[in-house]
Coordinates of C-alpha atoms in Angstrom, one line a residue:
Chain A
X1 CA 34.0 -98.7 -30.3
X2 CA 32.8 -95.2 -30.1
X3 CA 31.7 -94.1 -26.7
X4 CA 28.0 -94.6 -26.1
X5 CA 26.0 -91.5 -25.1
X6 CA 24.0 -92.4 -22.0
X7 CA 21.6 -89.5 -22.9
X8 CA 21.2 -90.7 -26.5
X9 CA 18.1 -92.8 -26.7
X10 CA 17.2 -95.1 -29.6
X11 CA 15.2 -92.4 -31.3
X12 CA 18.3 -90.4 -31.8
X13 CA 21.2 -90.8 -34.3
X14 CA 23.7 -93.3 -32.9
X15 CA 27.4 -92.7 -33.5
X16 CA 29.0 -94.2 -36.6
X17 CA 30.7 -97.5 -36.2
X18 CA 34.1 -96.2 -37.1
X19 CA 33.4 -92.6 -36.0
X20 CA 36.8 -91.9 -34.5
X21 CA 38.6 -92.9 -37.7
X22 CA 36.2 -90.8 -39.8
X23 CA 36.7 -87.8 -37.5
X24 CA 40.5 -88.2 -37.7
X25 CA 40.3 -88.2 -41.5
X26 CA 38.0 -85.2 -41.5
X27 CA 40.3 -83.3 -39.1
X28 CA 43.1 -83.9 -41.6
X29 CA 41.1 -82.2 -44.3
X30 CA 39.4 -85.2 -45.9
X31 CA 36.2 -83.5 -47.2
X32 CA 34.5 -86.8 -48.0
X33 CA 35.0 -87.9 -44.3
X34 CA 33.6 -84.6 -43.1
X35 CA 30.6 -84.9 -45.4
X36 CA 29.9 -88.4 -44.1
X37 CA 29.9 -87.2 -40.5
X38 CA 27.6 -84.2 -41.2
X39 CA 25.3 -86.3 -43.3
X40 CA 25.0 -88.7 -40.5
X41 CA 24.2 -86.1 -37.9
X42 CA 22.3 -83.5 -39.9
X43 CA 18.9 -84.6 -38.5
X44 CA 20.3 -84.2 -35.0
X45 CA 21.5 -80.7 -35.8
X46 CA 18.3 -79.7 -37.7
X47 CA 16.1 -81.1 -34.9
X48 CA 17.9 -79.0 -32.3
X49 CA 17.8 -75.9 -34.5
X50 CA 14.1 -76.4 -35.3
X51 CA 13.2 -76.8 -31.6
X52 CA 15.2 -73.6 -30.7
X53 CA 14.0 -71.5 -33.6
X54 CA 10.6 -73.0 -34.4
X55 CA 10.9 -72.2 -38.1
X56 CA 12.0 -74.7 -40.8
X57 CA 13.9 -72.2 -42.9
X58 CA 15.7 -70.6 -40.0
X59 CA 16.5 -74.1 -38.7
X60 CA 18.0 -75.1 -42.0
X61 CA 20.1 -71.9 -42.1
X62 CA 21.3 -72.5 -38.5
X63 CA 22.3 -76.1 -39.3
X64 CA 24.2 -75.0 -42.3
X65 CA 25.9 -72.2 -40.4
X66 CA 26.9 -74.8 -37.8
X67 CA 28.3 -77.1 -40.5
X68 CA 30.6 -74.3 -41.7
X69 CA 31.7 -73.6 -38.1
X70 CA 32.3 -77.3 -37.6
X71 CA 34.4 -77.5 -40.8
X72 CA 36.6 -74.7 -39.6
X73 CA 36.9 -76.1 -36.1
X74 CA 37.2 -79.9 -36.7
X75 CA 41.0 -79.8 -36.7
X76 CA 40.7 -78.5 -33.1
X77 CA 38.2 -81.2 -32.1
X78 CA 39.6 -83.0 -29.0
X79 CA 37.6 -86.1 -28.3
X80 CA 34.4 -86.5 -26.4
X81 CA 31.1 -87.2 -28.1
X82 CA 31.1 -85.8 -31.6
X83 CA 27.3 -85.5 -31.5
X84 CA 27.5 -83.4 -28.4
X85 CA 30.3 -81.3 -29.9
X86 CA 28.3 -80.7 -33.1
X87 CA 25.1 -79.9 -31.1
X88 CA 26.9 -77.3 -29.1
X89 CA 28.0 -75.6 -32.3
X90 CA 24.5 -75.9 -33.6
X91 CA 23.1 -74.3 -30.5
X92 CA 25.5 -71.4 -30.8
X93 CA 24.6 -70.9 -34.5
X94 CA 20.8 -71.1 -33.7
X95 CA 21.3 -68.6 -30.8
X96 CA 23.1 -66.2 -33.2
X97 CA 20.0 -66.3 -35.4
X98 CA 17.7 -65.9 -32.4
X99 CA 19.7 -62.9 -31.2
X100 CA 19.6 -61.3 -34.6
X101 CA 15.9 -61.7 -34.7
X102 CA 15.7 -59.9 -31.4
X103 CA 12.5 -61.5 -30.3
X104 CA 11.3 -60.8 -26.8
X105 CA 12.3 -63.5 -24.3
X106 CA 8.6 -64.1 -23.5
X107 CA 7.6 -64.7 -27.1
X108 CA 6.0 -68.0 -27.9
X109 CA 5.9 -69.7 -31.3
X110 CA 2.9 -70.0 -33.5
X111 CA 0.6 -72.7 -32.2
X112 CA 1.8 -75.9 -33.6
X113 CA -1.5 -77.7 -33.1
X114 CA -2.9 -75.6 -36.0
X115 CA 0.3 -75.6 -38.0
X116 CA 0.9 -79.3 -37.8
X117 CA 2.5 -79.1 -41.3
X118 CA 5.4 -77.3 -39.6
X119 CA 6.3 -80.4 -37.7
X120 CA 9.0 -82.0 -39.8
X121 CA 8.7 -85.6 -40.8
X122 CA 10.5 -87.8 -38.4
X123 CA 9.1 -91.2 -39.4
X124 CA 12.2 -92.1 -41.3
X125 CA 14.3 -92.0 -38.2
X126 CA 11.7 -93.5 -35.9
X127 CA 10.4 -96.5 -37.8
X128 CA 9.5 -98.8 -34.9
X129 CA 8.0 -96.2 -32.7
X130 CA 4.5 -97.0 -31.6
X131 CA 1.8 -94.6 -32.7
X132 CA 1.2 -93.5 -29.1
X133 CA 4.9 -92.6 -28.6
X134 CA 4.9 -90.6 -31.8
X135 CA 1.8 -88.8 -30.6
X136 CA 3.4 -88.0 -27.3
X137 CA 6.4 -86.5 -29.1
X138 CA 4.2 -84.5 -31.3
X139 CA 2.3 -83.0 -28.3
X140 CA 5.6 -82.4 -26.5
X141 CA 7.0 -80.4 -29.4
X142 CA 3.8 -78.5 -29.6
X143 CA 3.9 -77.7 -25.9
X144 CA 7.6 -76.6 -26.2
X145 CA 6.5 -74.1 -28.8
X146 CA 4.1 -72.6 -26.3
X147 CA 6.8 -71.9 -23.7
X148 CA 8.2 -68.4 -23.5
X149 CA 11.3 -68.2 -25.6
X150 CA 13.8 -68.0 -22.7
X151 CA 12.3 -71.0 -21.0
X152 CA 12.0 -73.0 -24.3
X153 CA 15.6 -72.5 -25.3
X154 CA 16.8 -73.5 -21.8
X155 CA 14.5 -76.6 -21.5
X156 CA 15.4 -77.7 -25.1
X157 CA 19.1 -77.5 -24.5
X158 CA 19.0 -79.0 -21.0
X159 CA 16.2 -81.6 -21.0
X160 CA 15.9 -82.4 -24.7
X161 CA 19.6 -82.4 -25.6
X162 CA 21.2 -83.2 -22.2
X163 CA 23.4 -80.1 -21.8
X164 CA 24.4 -79.2 -18.3
X165 CA 23.6 -75.8 -16.7
X166 CA 27.0 -74.4 -17.6
X167 CA 26.7 -75.4 -21.2
X168 CA 23.2 -73.8 -21.4
X169 CA 24.5 -70.7 -19.8
X170 CA 27.3 -70.4 -22.3
X171 CA 25.1 -71.1 -25.3
X172 CA 22.5 -68.6 -24.3
X173 CA 25.0 -66.1 -22.8
X174 CA 23.1 -66.0 -19.5
X175 CA 24.0 -66.3 -15.9
X176 CA 23.9 -69.7 -14.3
X177 CA 21.2 -68.8 -11.8
X178 CA 19.0 -67.3 -14.5
X179 CA 19.4 -70.5 -16.6
X180 CA 18.5 -72.8 -13.7
X181 CA 15.4 -70.7 -12.9
X182 CA 14.3 -70.8 -16.6
X183 CA 14.7 -74.5 -16.8
X184 CA 12.8 -75.1 -13.6
X185 CA 10.0 -72.8 -14.5
X186 CA 9.9 -74.2 -18.0
X187 CA 9.5 -77.7 -16.7
X188 CA 6.6 -76.6 -14.5
X189 CA 4.9 -74.8 -17.4
X190 CA 5.4 -77.7 -19.7
X191 CA 3.6 -80.0 -17.2
X192 CA 0.7 -77.6 -17.2
X193 CA 0.7 -77.5 -21.0
X194 CA 0.8 -81.3 -21.2
X195 CA -2.0 -81.7 -18.6
X196 CA -4.7 -82.8 -21.1
X197 CA -2.3 -85.4 -22.5
X198 CA -1.2 -86.8 -19.2
X199 CA -2.4 -90.3 -20.0
X200 CA 0.0 -90.5 -23.0
X201 CA 3.0 -90.4 -20.7
X202 CA 1.7 -91.3 -17.3
X203 CA 0.1 -94.6 -18.5
X204 CA 3.1 -95.8 -20.5
X205 CA 5.7 -95.2 -17.9
X206 CA 5.8 -96.6 -14.4
X207 CA 8.3 -95.2 -11.9
X208 CA 10.2 -97.9 -10.2
X209 CA 11.1 -96.1 -7.1
Chain B
X1 CA 2.1 -88.0 8.9
X2 CA 3.3 -84.9 10.5
X3 CA 5.4 -84.1 7.5
X4 CA 2.4 -83.3 5.4
X5 CA 1.6 -80.4 7.6
X6 CA 4.9 -78.7 6.9
X7 CA 4.9 -76.1 4.2
X8 CA 5.5 -77.5 0.7
X9 CA 8.9 -76.7 -0.9
X10 CA 8.9 -74.2 -3.7
X11 CA 7.8 -75.8 -7.0
X12 CA 10.9 -74.6 -8.7
X13 CA 12.9 -76.6 -6.2
X14 CA 10.8 -79.7 -7.0
X15 CA 11.4 -79.1 -10.7
X16 CA 15.1 -78.9 -9.9
X17 CA 14.8 -82.2 -8.0
X18 CA 13.1 -83.8 -10.9
X19 CA 16.1 -82.9 -13.1
X20 CA 18.6 -84.4 -10.7
X21 CA 20.0 -81.1 -9.5
X22 CA 22.7 -82.0 -6.9
X23 CA 22.0 -79.1 -4.6
X24 CA 18.4 -80.0 -4.2
X25 CA 19.0 -83.8 -4.1
X26 CA 21.2 -83.3 -1.1
X27 CA 18.6 -81.3 0.8
X28 CA 17.6 -83.7 3.6
X29 CA 14.5 -81.7 4.5
X30 CA 13.2 -81.8 1.0
X31 CA 13.9 -85.5 0.5
X32 CA 12.1 -86.3 3.8
X33 CA 9.2 -84.1 2.7
X34 CA 8.9 -85.9 -0.7
X35 CA 8.9 -89.3 1.0
X36 CA 5.6 -88.5 2.7
X37 CA 3.9 -85.7 0.8
X38 CA 1.0 -86.7 -1.4
X39 CA 1.1 -83.5 -3.3
X40 CA 4.8 -83.1 -4.0
X41 CA 5.8 -86.7 -4.6
X42 CA 3.5 -87.1 -7.6
X43 CA 4.4 -83.7 -9.0
X44 CA 8.1 -84.7 -9.0
X45 CA 7.3 -88.1 -10.5
X46 CA 5.3 -86.4 -13.3
X47 CA 8.1 -83.9 -14.0
X48 CA 10.6 -86.7 -14.1
X49 CA 8.6 -88.7 -16.6
X50 CA 8.1 -85.6 -18.7
X51 CA 11.8 -85.0 -18.6
X52 CA 12.4 -88.5 -19.7
X53 CA 10.1 -88.1 -22.7
X54 CA 11.8 -84.8 -23.6
X55 CA 15.2 -86.6 -23.7
X56 CA 13.7 -89.1 -26.2
X57 CA 12.4 -86.5 -28.6
X58 CA 13.7 -87.8 -31.9
X59 CA 16.0 -86.2 -34.4
X60 CA 14.2 -84.5 -37.2
X61 CA 14.7 -84.8 -41.0
X62 CA 15.6 -81.4 -42.5
X63 CA 12.8 -79.6 -44.3
X64 CA 15.0 -79.1 -47.3
X65 CA 18.3 -80.6 -48.5
X66 CA 21.1 -79.0 -46.5
X67 CA 24.5 -78.0 -47.8
X68 CA 26.7 -80.3 -45.7
X69 CA 30.1 -78.9 -46.4
X70 CA 31.3 -75.4 -47.3
X71 CA 32.1 -75.1 -51.0
X72 CA 35.7 -75.7 -52.0
X73 CA 37.5 -72.4 -51.6
X74 CA 38.3 -70.8 -55.0
X75 CA 42.0 -71.0 -55.8
X76 CA 43.8 -67.8 -54.9
X77 CA 42.7 -65.4 -57.6
X78 CA 45.5 -65.1 -60.2
X79 CA 44.9 -61.7 -61.7
X80 CA 44.8 -62.0 -65.5
X81 CA 46.1 -59.5 -68.0
X82 CA 42.6 -57.9 -68.1
X83 CA 42.5 -57.2 -64.4
X84 CA 46.0 -55.8 -64.5
X85 CA 45.1 -53.5 -67.4
X86 CA 42.0 -52.5 -65.6
X87 CA 44.0 -51.6 -62.5
X88 CA 46.2 -49.4 -64.5
X89 CA 43.3 -47.4 -66.0
X90 CA 42.7 -45.3 -62.9
X91 CA 46.2 -43.9 -62.6
X92 CA 46.3 -43.5 -66.4
X93 CA 43.1 -41.5 -66.3
X94 CA 44.5 -39.3 -63.6
X95 CA 47.8 -38.8 -65.5
X96 CA 45.9 -37.9 -68.6
X97 CA 43.8 -35.4 -66.8
X98 CA 46.9 -34.0 -65.2
X99 CA 48.6 -33.6 -68.5
X100 CA 45.5 -31.8 -69.9
X101 CA 45.6 -29.5 -66.9
X102 CA 49.3 -28.7 -67.2
X103 CA 48.9 -28.2 -71.0
X104 CA 46.0 -25.9 -70.5
X105 CA 47.9 -23.8 -67.9
X106 CA 50.9 -23.7 -70.2
X107 CA 48.9 -22.4 -73.1
X108 CA 47.2 -20.0 -70.9
X109 CA 50.6 -18.7 -69.7
X110 CA 52.2 -18.4 -73.1
X111 CA 49.2 -16.8 -74.7
X112 CA 49.4 -14.0 -72.2
X113 CA 46.5 -15.0 -70.1
X114 CA 48.8 -15.6 -67.2
X115 CA 51.9 -13.8 -68.4
X116 CA 51.4 -10.9 -66.0
X117 CA 51.3 -13.1 -63.0
X118 CA 54.2 -15.4 -64.1
X119 CA 56.6 -13.1 -65.8
X120 CA 58.7 -12.5 -62.7
X121 CA 59.0 -16.2 -62.1
X122 CA 60.1 -16.8 -65.6
X123 CA 62.6 -14.1 -65.4
X124 CA 64.1 -15.8 -62.4
X125 CA 64.3 -19.0 -64.3
X126 CA 66.1 -17.4 -67.2
X127 CA 68.5 -15.8 -64.8
X128 CA 69.3 -19.1 -63.2
X129 CA 69.9 -20.7 -66.6
X130 CA 72.2 -17.8 -67.5
X131 CA 74.3 -18.5 -64.5
X132 CA 74.9 -22.0 -65.8
X133 CA 76.0 -20.7 -69.2
X134 CA 79.6 -21.1 -70.7
X135 CA 82.5 -19.0 -69.3
X136 CA 82.6 -16.7 -72.4
X137 CA 79.1 -15.5 -71.8
X138 CA 79.5 -15.2 -68.0
X139 CA 79.6 -11.5 -68.0
X140 CA 76.6 -11.1 -70.3
X141 CA 74.7 -13.6 -68.2
X142 CA 75.4 -11.7 -65.1
X143 CA 74.1 -8.6 -66.6
X144 CA 71.1 -10.5 -67.8
X145 CA 70.5 -11.8 -64.3
X146 CA 70.4 -8.3 -62.9
X147 CA 67.6 -6.9 -65.1
X148 CA 65.7 -10.1 -64.9
X149 CA 65.4 -9.7 -61.2
X150 CA 64.6 -6.1 -61.4
X151 CA 62.1 -6.7 -64.2
X152 CA 63.7 -4.0 -66.5
X153 CA 65.8 -5.6 -69.3
X154 CA 68.8 -3.7 -70.8
X155 CA 69.8 -3.8 -74.5
X156 CA 72.8 -6.1 -73.8
X157 CA 70.5 -8.7 -72.2
X158 CA 68.6 -9.0 -75.5
X159 CA 71.7 -10.3 -77.3
X160 CA 72.3 -12.9 -74.6
X161 CA 68.7 -14.0 -74.7
X162 CA 68.8 -14.5 -78.5
X163 CA 71.8 -16.9 -78.0
X164 CA 70.2 -18.8 -75.2
X165 CA 66.9 -19.2 -77.0
X166 CA 68.5 -20.8 -80.0
X167 CA 70.6 -23.3 -78.0
X168 CA 68.0 -24.2 -75.4
X169 CA 64.7 -24.1 -77.2
X170 CA 64.5 -27.9 -77.5
X171 CA 64.8 -28.7 -73.8
X172 CA 63.2 -25.8 -72.1
X173 CA 59.9 -24.1 -72.7
X174 CA 61.0 -21.0 -74.5
X175 CA 58.2 -18.9 -73.3
X176 CA 60.2 -18.0 -70.2
X177 CA 62.7 -16.0 -72.3
X178 CA 60.2 -14.0 -74.2
X179 CA 57.8 -13.0 -71.5
X180 CA 59.8 -10.0 -70.4
X181 CA 59.6 -8.8 -74.0
X182 CA 56.1 -7.7 -73.4
X183 CA 57.2 -4.5 -71.8
X184 CA 60.3 -3.2 -73.6
X185 CA 59.8 -1.2 -76.8
X186 CA 63.1 -2.5 -78.2
X187 CA 61.7 -5.9 -79.2
X188 CA 60.1 -6.2 -82.6
X189 CA 56.5 -7.3 -83.0
X190 CA 56.9 -10.1 -85.6
X191 CA 59.5 -12.0 -83.7
X192 CA 57.3 -11.7 -80.6
X193 CA 54.3 -13.2 -82.4
X194 CA 56.3 -16.0 -84.0
X195 CA 57.9 -16.8 -80.6
X196 CA 54.5 -17.1 -78.9
X197 CA 53.1 -19.5 -81.4
X198 CA 56.1 -21.8 -81.2
X199 CA 55.9 -21.5 -77.4
X200 CA 52.4 -22.8 -77.3
X201 CA 53.2 -25.9 -79.4
X202 CA 54.7 -28.1 -76.6
X203 CA 51.9 -27.2 -74.3
X204 CA 49.3 -28.0 -76.9
X205 CA 51.0 -31.3 -77.6
X206 CA 50.9 -32.0 -73.9
X207 CA 47.2 -31.2 -73.7
X208 CA 46.3 -33.3 -76.7
X209 CA 48.4 -36.2 -75.4
X210 CA 46.9 -35.9 -72.0
X211 CA 43.4 -35.9 -73.5
X212 CA 44.3 -38.9 -75.6
X213 CA 45.6 -40.9 -72.6
X214 CA 42.5 -39.9 -70.6
X215 CA 40.0 -41.0 -73.3
X216 CA 42.0 -44.2 -74.0
X217 CA 42.2 -45.1 -70.3
X218 CA 38.5 -44.4 -69.8
X219 CA 37.5 -46.5 -72.8
X220 CA 39.7 -49.4 -71.6
X221 CA 38.2 -49.2 -68.1
X222 CA 34.7 -49.6 -69.4
X223 CA 35.6 -52.2 -72.0
X224 CA 37.3 -54.6 -69.7
X225 CA 34.9 -56.5 -67.6
X226 CA 35.5 -56.1 -63.9
X227 CA 36.0 -59.9 -63.4
X228 CA 38.4 -60.5 -66.2
X229 CA 40.7 -62.6 -64.0

């Protein structure tokens, strides 16, 4: 049994049933096994890259760069969640592209509410989601795009993909304190941006504390 | 509710709390404040719910088919005959050009263009060769060496020269032995002219061969495709 990711909800790709065996084969140079792994997780990688970069083409490039890095590094893979390992590689590949683009850290992405076509299709992976939930995800992605870039990358890595502060600091080549501050400010800003859609998440969830 | 009168914690600390940040969770003052504050408690709750929704954001299908695996690395390029030939063309071109240059200088020297400048050097060479001549000619060679260095040949040296020219013409450019003849009145004109024309021949051959090699190598270089292997 592959380890279950506590931070991996039903809307995310679950590990393969025989994942450890497939990884072992891929690490021994079995190209078919590697292809099987990457095919399984490509939506996870693409989703992260798209949320970091905000552009479908750049996201596809970043994901493919990550697959090449993963292919070179899989022989050195030492356990843990493969999904998390692959997502860290994808975050680094995305951040390389971000750095090359040299956008200002305060840059926001084009408004997704107008460019709704830019939101990639996710229905295939989210078949049983209620319409309301899908709508919430759509507004959340739109709100993330309106965060300043430094806050968006930090919130995406930490809150969307479950990386800890240290991992975010490493991926974004920033100081730990800076990363924490960006995440906290990003959360507050996101709440403001989601204010008009509060009913979508406040009505569905009840805190039990 | 005295707590509510205390100043509210910084919002960033509340956002940290909503994310389960250890440092903030352990802050007893903040925890106590949250238990009673009607402003801060709902804010933390809302941030927590938002954070939960972020953690659920689904994976996304790629916008275009992705290349999942790097292409199989091409087998180590085994250079074919073509690429080897092509690699040889550059040195061949250089060698051809070098031969053309040497040939041209040689012709220039033998045809008198450079004879003034080079005569002393050639005399020296002749003298050295004379030193290596058979025992019987040793005396004559010695006398030949002396005028060669001085640049003023004696009648006896002419005899020696004649012998040396006949025996060594095949291996050594003969021009060396005739260049000093430009000055003395004793040498006859016809022999001089004949000597010069035969002297130019090897240089000319060299020049033509060099040009041939150069042209052939150049032609080869542009005929063979760069990726023949």
